[in-house]
Amino acid sequence: MVARDTVARDTDVIVVGAGAAGLSLAYRLCTPPTGRPVPEVTLVDAPAGPLRPPERTWCFWEASPGDFDGALSASWESLRVRGRDGTASVGRPAPFRYKMLRSGAFEELLAGRLAGPGAPRRVTARIDAVHDTASGAEVTGVAADGSALTLRGRWVFDSRPPRVLPPARTTLLQHFRGWFVRTERPVFDPRTADLMDFRTPRPPHGLSFGYVLPTSAHEALVEYTEFSREVLDDAGYDRVLRHYTEHVLGLGPFEVTATERGVIPMTDGRFPRRAGRSVFRIGTAGGATRPSTGYTFAAAQRQARAVAAAYHAGRVPEPPPAYPARARAMDAVLLRGLDSGRIDGAAFFEGLFGRVPMSRLLRFLDGDTRPYEDVAIGLRTPVGPMLRTVAELPWLPRRRAADR
């Protein structure tokens, strides 16, 4: 399509990408503390097609009530991890609840809150470049009608996933496929979510587990997840999901009402949060994905709140690190241990969930524990293999995934 006209607008803040990170930041910026002015925010969403992700599910834990409780599909007071022999560790992580949020419901909730004066201006466009200018930053691309688009703002926050992962010592992929199922029999306990069920076939490299989020006695999201170097094809995911639902869970007759799939990078590469004097990266692009687990949503919310608070206070709104350096260092050790085969992933996570109180472990996964708590948790892991990995890491080069 040939570009026709060029449109230029001036605004305070430009947010590129209207996923969880971008939409959350726009919401926080446009709901300032009492007495603070509402900034002019332009939110740029990708046009329909390959650049716009399909409907997806975000999960996180927090104390209730939460900001988005009105849009939740479900939440759970109990979490379960099943070992390879079926042994279950069940915990109630009070004051936290594990929450499930669908992207469509989240977008609808925030659209309602942001309606009226002060709402961000919405633009649909493919963005090709973001760069600094003398007085801020500029975003260029192609609008939905084919016209050339230029947006100028004091600050730009780019939430688009990086095209190339940063150099790293270890890069794995968390890849999954899920079925939303409806059963004939009441087979699910809607009070308990299965975070990890290791009664799945072990892949040649890495680990796998089932993930079950029941929304009623008859309905649930059932996923098969792997941490490994390569993704499966559709037939591979369907084969293991069919085995898991029929032979492990014993669901009986059921129908698949919807599906979802995804790939999340698990890497100790460094994601720079600043791309220029006035350009920042947020979300996965800004390091919000926890390398050892793939969870992103809660960290994106912390970044959004911190950026908005800095902006409203008149400070440089640079996103803070999503996780403390200590947590990122521990993630690097775990990833290398899993990738090398030195650490048995299933046994590692079974041990953690079986020996550490659930609420403390969830705080640990959020990077919210104190050093003495981290040491206590570390002593419940395979200490020998972990220490050998710690000694090895400083000597490993950081390489891009394509060079491995």
Short mmCIF file of C-alpha atoms in Angstrom, two decimals, residues 81-365:
data_model
loop_
_atom_site.label_atom_id
_atom_site.label_comp_id
_atom_site.label_asym_id
_atom_site.label_seq_id
_atom_site.Cartn_x
_atom_site.Cartn_y
_atom_site.Cartn_z
CA VAL A 81 1.65 -28.63 42.35
CA ARG A 82 1.63 -32.32 41.41
CA GLY A 83 4.81 -34.39 41.24
CA ARG A 84 5.57 -36.97 38.61
CA ASP A 85 4.11 -39.67 40.87
CA GLY A 86 0.92 -37.67 41.40
CA THR A 87 1.81 -36.49 44.91
CA ALA A 88 0.17 -33.11 45.49
CA SER A 89 1.46 -30.07 47.39
CA VAL A 90 -1.42 -27.70 48.11
CA GLY A 91 -1.03 -24.23 49.59
CA ARG A 92 -3.25 -21.30 50.44
CA PRO A 93 -1.10 -18.24 49.70
CA ALA A 94 -3.12 -15.75 51.76
CA PRO A 95 -3.22 -12.77 51.54
CA PHE A 96 -2.68 -13.47 47.84
CA ARG A 97 -5.12 -14.89 45.36
CA TYR A 98 -4.12 -16.28 41.99
CA LYS A 99 -6.02 -14.37 39.31
CA MET A 100 -6.90 -14.99 35.68
CA LEU A 101 -7.56 -12.08 33.35
CA ARG A 102 -8.45 -12.28 29.66
CA SER A 103 -7.07 -9.51 27.46
CA GLY A 104 -10.44 -8.63 25.95
CA ALA A 105 -12.06 -8.11 29.35
CA PHE A 106 -9.06 -6.06 30.51
CA GLU A 107 -9.24 -3.79 27.46
CA GLU A 108 -13.00 -3.35 27.88
CA LEU A 109 -12.61 -2.45 31.57
CA LEU A 110 -9.96 0.20 30.93
CA ALA A 111 -11.79 1.58 27.91
CA GLY A 112 -14.75 2.25 30.17
CA ARG A 113 -12.57 3.91 32.81
CA LEU A 114 -10.80 6.07 30.24
CA ALA A 115 -13.89 7.28 28.39
CA GLY A 116 -14.58 11.01 28.34
CA PRO A 117 -12.34 14.04 28.82
CA GLY A 118 -8.69 13.24 29.45
CA ALA A 119 -8.83 9.88 27.68
CA PRO A 120 -5.81 8.99 25.54
CA ARG A 121 -6.05 9.60 21.83
CA ARG A 122 -6.14 6.24 20.05
CA VAL A 123 -4.23 5.76 16.81
CA THR A 124 -4.05 2.58 14.74
CA ALA A 125 -0.79 2.28 12.84
CA ARG A 126 2.22 0.16 12.03
CA ILE A 127 5.19 1.84 13.67
CA ASP A 128 8.47 1.66 11.77
CA ALA A 129 10.81 3.90 13.77
CA VAL A 130 11.15 5.64 17.13
CA HIS A 131 13.97 8.13 17.72
CA ASP A 132 14.99 11.16 19.77
CA THR A 133 14.56 14.73 18.58
CA ALA A 134 15.91 17.99 19.96
CA SER A 135 12.81 18.50 22.11
CA GLY A 136 11.61 14.96 22.75
CA ALA A 137 11.02 12.01 20.47
CA GLU A 138 9.35 11.15 17.18
CA VAL A 139 7.41 8.09 16.06
CA THR A 140 6.94 7.34 12.36
CA GLY A 141 4.98 4.67 10.59
CA VAL A 142 1.96 3.96 8.41
CA ALA A 143 -1.60 4.64 9.57
CA ALA A 144 -4.45 2.18 9.04
CA ASP A 145 -5.63 4.07 5.94
CA GLY A 146 -2.19 3.84 4.32
CA SER A 147 -1.09 7.40 5.05
CA ALA A 148 2.33 8.17 6.47
CA LEU A 149 2.17 8.92 10.17
CA THR A 150 4.43 11.12 12.28
CA LEU A 151 3.81 11.62 15.99
CA ARG A 152 5.93 13.85 18.20
CA GLY A 153 5.94 13.82 21.99
CA ARG A 154 8.01 14.78 24.99
CA TRP A 155 8.32 11.12 26.01
CA VAL A 156 7.82 7.85 24.15
CA PHE A 157 7.24 4.44 25.77
CA ASP A 158 7.67 1.50 23.39
CA SER A 159 6.09 -1.79 24.46
CA ARG A 160 6.58 -3.72 21.22
CA PRO A 161 8.33 -7.07 21.78
CA PRO A 162 11.97 -6.93 20.70
CA ARG A 163 12.62 -8.32 17.24
CA VAL A 164 15.92 -9.81 18.38
CA LEU A 165 16.65 -11.04 21.89
CA PRO A 166 19.69 -9.52 23.61
CA PRO A 167 22.93 -11.51 23.92
CA ALA A 168 22.68 -14.01 26.77
CA ARG A 169 24.48 -16.88 28.41
CA THR A 170 21.26 -18.90 28.43
CA THR A 171 18.08 -18.56 26.39
CA LEU A 172 15.20 -20.99 26.69
CA LEU A 173 11.64 -20.69 25.45
CA GLN A 174 8.52 -21.14 27.53
CA HIS A 175 6.05 -22.33 24.93
CA PHE A 176 2.54 -23.60 25.49
CA ARG A 177 -0.79 -24.49 23.97
CA GLY A 178 -4.03 -24.39 25.93
CA TRP A 179 -7.54 -25.68 25.47
CA PHE A 180 -10.58 -24.07 27.07
CA VAL A 181 -12.62 -27.19 27.76
CA ARG A 182 -16.19 -27.91 28.82
CA THR A 183 -16.78 -31.38 30.27
CA GLU A 184 -19.95 -33.42 30.60
CA ARG A 185 -19.12 -34.44 34.17
CA PRO A 186 -18.26 -32.04 37.05
CA VAL A 187 -14.53 -32.90 37.21
CA PHE A 188 -12.88 -29.64 38.32
CA ASP A 189 -12.54 -28.02 41.73
CA PRO A 190 -13.08 -24.29 41.03
CA ARG A 191 -11.38 -23.36 44.34
CA THR A 192 -7.96 -24.78 43.36
CA ALA A 193 -5.66 -24.03 40.41
CA ASP A 194 -2.92 -26.42 39.30
CA LEU A 195 0.21 -24.34 38.75
CA MET A 196 2.41 -27.25 37.71
CA ASP A 197 1.47 -30.88 37.10
CA PHE A 198 4.57 -32.86 36.14
CA ARG A 199 2.64 -35.94 35.02
CA THR A 200 3.45 -35.04 31.42
CA PRO A 201 5.97 -36.60 29.01
CA ARG A 202 9.46 -35.29 29.71
CA PRO A 203 10.95 -33.66 26.59
CA PRO A 204 14.49 -34.58 25.46
CA HIS A 205 15.73 -31.22 26.71
CA GLY A 206 14.18 -29.09 29.48
CA LEU A 207 10.94 -29.80 31.33
CA SER A 208 7.22 -29.89 30.77
CA PHE A 209 4.10 -29.64 32.91
CA GLY A 210 0.35 -29.30 32.79
CA TYR A 211 -1.46 -26.15 33.96
CA VAL A 212 -5.14 -26.27 34.92
CA LEU A 213 -7.25 -23.20 35.73
CA PRO A 214 -10.84 -24.22 36.50
CA THR A 215 -13.55 -21.59 36.15
CA SER A 216 -16.37 -23.94 37.18
CA ALA A 217 -16.89 -27.62 37.91
CA HIS A 218 -17.30 -28.21 34.16
CA GLU A 219 -14.95 -25.63 32.60
CA ALA A 220 -11.24 -24.93 32.71
CA LEU A 221 -8.23 -23.73 30.78
CA VAL A 222 -5.94 -26.75 30.39
CA GLU A 223 -2.45 -26.03 29.06
CA TYR A 224 0.63 -28.01 28.18
CA THR A 225 3.83 -26.02 28.79
CA GLU A 226 7.49 -26.70 28.02
CA PHE A 227 10.70 -24.93 28.98
CA SER A 228 13.03 -25.92 26.13
CA ARG A 229 14.98 -24.60 23.15
CA GLU A 230 12.49 -25.42 20.39
CA VAL A 231 8.73 -25.11 20.03
CA LEU A 232 6.43 -27.92 18.92
CA ASP A 233 4.20 -27.98 15.88
CA ASP A 234 0.40 -27.99 16.20
CA ALA A 235 0.22 -31.78 15.98
CA GLY A 236 2.78 -32.13 18.76
CA TYR A 237 0.87 -29.85 21.15
CA ASP A 238 -2.45 -31.54 20.34
CA ARG A 239 -0.95 -34.98 20.91
CA VAL A 240 0.35 -34.20 24.40
CA LEU A 241 -2.80 -32.27 25.34
CA ARG A 242 -4.99 -35.16 24.26
CA HIS A 243 -2.90 -37.57 26.37
CA TYR A 244 -2.96 -35.21 29.36
CA THR A 245 -6.71 -34.56 29.30
CA GLU A 246 -7.73 -38.15 28.60
CA HIS A 247 -5.18 -40.31 30.41
CA VAL A 248 -3.83 -38.08 33.20
CA LEU A 249 -6.78 -35.87 34.15
CA GLY A 250 -9.43 -38.37 33.03
CA LEU A 251 -11.85 -35.68 31.96
CA GLY A 252 -14.15 -38.00 30.05
CA PRO A 253 -16.16 -36.51 27.17
CA PHE A 254 -15.46 -32.80 26.64
CA GLU A 255 -15.49 -30.13 23.98
CA VAL A 256 -12.80 -27.56 23.22
CA THR A 257 -14.45 -24.14 23.14
CA ALA A 258 -11.32 -22.07 22.38
CA THR A 259 -7.55 -22.42 22.15
CA GLU A 260 -4.54 -20.28 22.85
CA ARG A 261 -0.81 -20.63 22.42
CA GLY A 262 2.27 -18.55 23.11
CA VAL A 263 6.04 -18.36 23.28
CA ILE A 264 7.79 -16.45 26.08
CA PRO A 265 11.57 -15.90 26.09
CA MET A 266 13.35 -17.07 29.24
CA THR A 267 16.77 -15.45 29.07
CA ASP A 268 19.44 -13.85 31.24
CA GLY A 269 20.03 -11.27 28.51
CA ARG A 270 19.84 -7.65 29.60
CA PHE A 271 16.85 -5.71 28.29
CA PRO A 272 17.70 -1.98 28.27
CA ARG A 273 14.83 0.12 29.59
CA ARG A 274 16.12 3.30 27.95
CA ALA A 275 16.51 3.61 24.17
CA GLY A 276 17.27 7.34 24.02
CA ARG A 277 17.01 10.57 25.98
CA SER A 278 13.24 10.54 25.67
CA VAL A 279 12.53 6.95 24.60
CA PHE A 280 11.91 4.09 27.04
CA ARG A 281 10.95 0.44 26.72
CA ILE A 282 8.27 -1.16 28.87
CA GLY A 283 6.72 -4.61 29.26
CA THR A 284 8.68 -7.58 27.94
CA ALA A 285 10.85 -5.16 25.93
CA GLY A 286 11.76 -3.43 29.21
CA GLY A 287 12.57 -6.58 31.16
CA ALA A 288 9.16 -7.15 32.79
CA THR A 289 9.18 -10.90 32.04
CA ARG A 290 10.63 -12.91 34.93
CA PRO A 291 13.33 -15.05 33.31
CA SER A 292 12.75 -18.11 35.47
CA THR A 293 8.95 -18.24 35.25
CA GLY A 294 7.69 -16.18 32.29
CA TYR A 295 5.28 -14.15 34.43
CA THR A 296 4.99 -10.57 33.16
CA PHE A 297 1.66 -8.93 34.02
CA ALA A 298 2.32 -7.98 37.65
CA ALA A 299 5.76 -6.53 36.86
CA ALA A 300 4.27 -4.50 34.00
CA GLN A 301 1.81 -3.03 36.50
CA ARG A 302 4.61 -2.10 38.90
CA GLN A 303 6.49 -0.40 36.10
CA ALA A 304 3.37 1.48 34.95
CA ARG A 305 2.64 2.77 38.45
CA ALA A 306 6.26 3.87 38.96
CA VAL A 307 6.49 5.61 35.58
CA ALA A 308 3.21 7.44 36.10
CA ALA A 309 4.19 8.52 39.62
CA ALA A 310 7.50 9.92 38.34
CA TYR A 311 5.80 11.72 35.48
CA HIS A 312 3.13 13.30 37.70
CA ALA A 313 5.85 14.40 40.14
CA GLY A 314 7.80 16.12 37.37
CA ARG A 315 10.70 13.63 37.38
CA VAL A 316 12.23 11.79 34.45
CA PRO A 317 9.80 8.88 33.98
CA GLU A 318 12.34 6.13 33.45
CA PRO A 319 10.91 2.65 34.13
CA PRO A 320 12.56 1.02 37.16
CA PRO A 321 14.03 -2.48 36.98
CA ALA A 322 11.19 -4.98 37.05
CA TYR A 323 13.10 -7.23 39.46
CA PRO A 324 16.05 -6.61 41.81
CA ALA A 325 19.55 -7.56 40.66
CA ARG A 326 19.65 -10.38 43.23
CA ALA A 327 16.57 -12.00 41.68
CA ARG A 328 17.98 -11.70 38.16
CA ALA A 329 21.23 -13.32 39.29
CA MET A 330 19.34 -16.27 40.78
CA ASP A 331 17.33 -16.60 37.58
CA ALA A 332 20.56 -16.79 35.56
CA VAL A 333 21.76 -19.66 37.73
CA LEU A 334 18.49 -21.57 37.40
CA LEU A 335 18.28 -21.09 33.62
CA ARG A 336 21.83 -22.32 33.13
CA GLY A 337 21.21 -25.28 35.42
CA LEU A 338 18.08 -26.26 33.49
CA ASP A 339 19.68 -25.78 30.08
CA SER A 340 22.78 -27.79 30.99
CA GLY A 341 20.72 -30.62 32.50
CA ARG A 342 22.56 -30.16 35.79
CA ILE A 343 19.26 -29.37 37.51
CA ASP A 344 16.20 -31.60 37.16
CA GLY A 345 13.49 -29.01 36.61
CA ALA A 346 10.57 -31.11 37.81
CA ALA A 347 12.37 -32.13 41.01
CA PHE A 348 13.51 -28.53 41.55
CA PHE A 349 10.02 -27.02 41.42
CA GLU A 350 8.43 -29.94 43.28
CA GLY A 351 10.91 -29.38 46.09
CA LEU A 352 10.34 -25.65 46.27
CA PHE A 353 6.56 -25.86 46.40
CA GLY A 354 6.68 -28.78 48.82
CA ARG A 355 9.08 -27.15 51.32
CA VAL A 356 8.48 -23.40 51.17
CA PRO A 357 5.27 -21.71 52.41
CA MET A 358 3.23 -20.72 49.37
CA SER A 359 2.86 -17.02 50.20
CA ARG A 360 6.62 -16.67 50.75
CA LEU A 361 7.38 -18.49 47.52
CA LEU A 362 5.08 -16.18 45.55
CA ARG A 363 6.80 -13.15 47.07
CA PHE A 364 10.12 -14.74 46.07
CA LEU A 365 8.92 -15.14 42.48
#
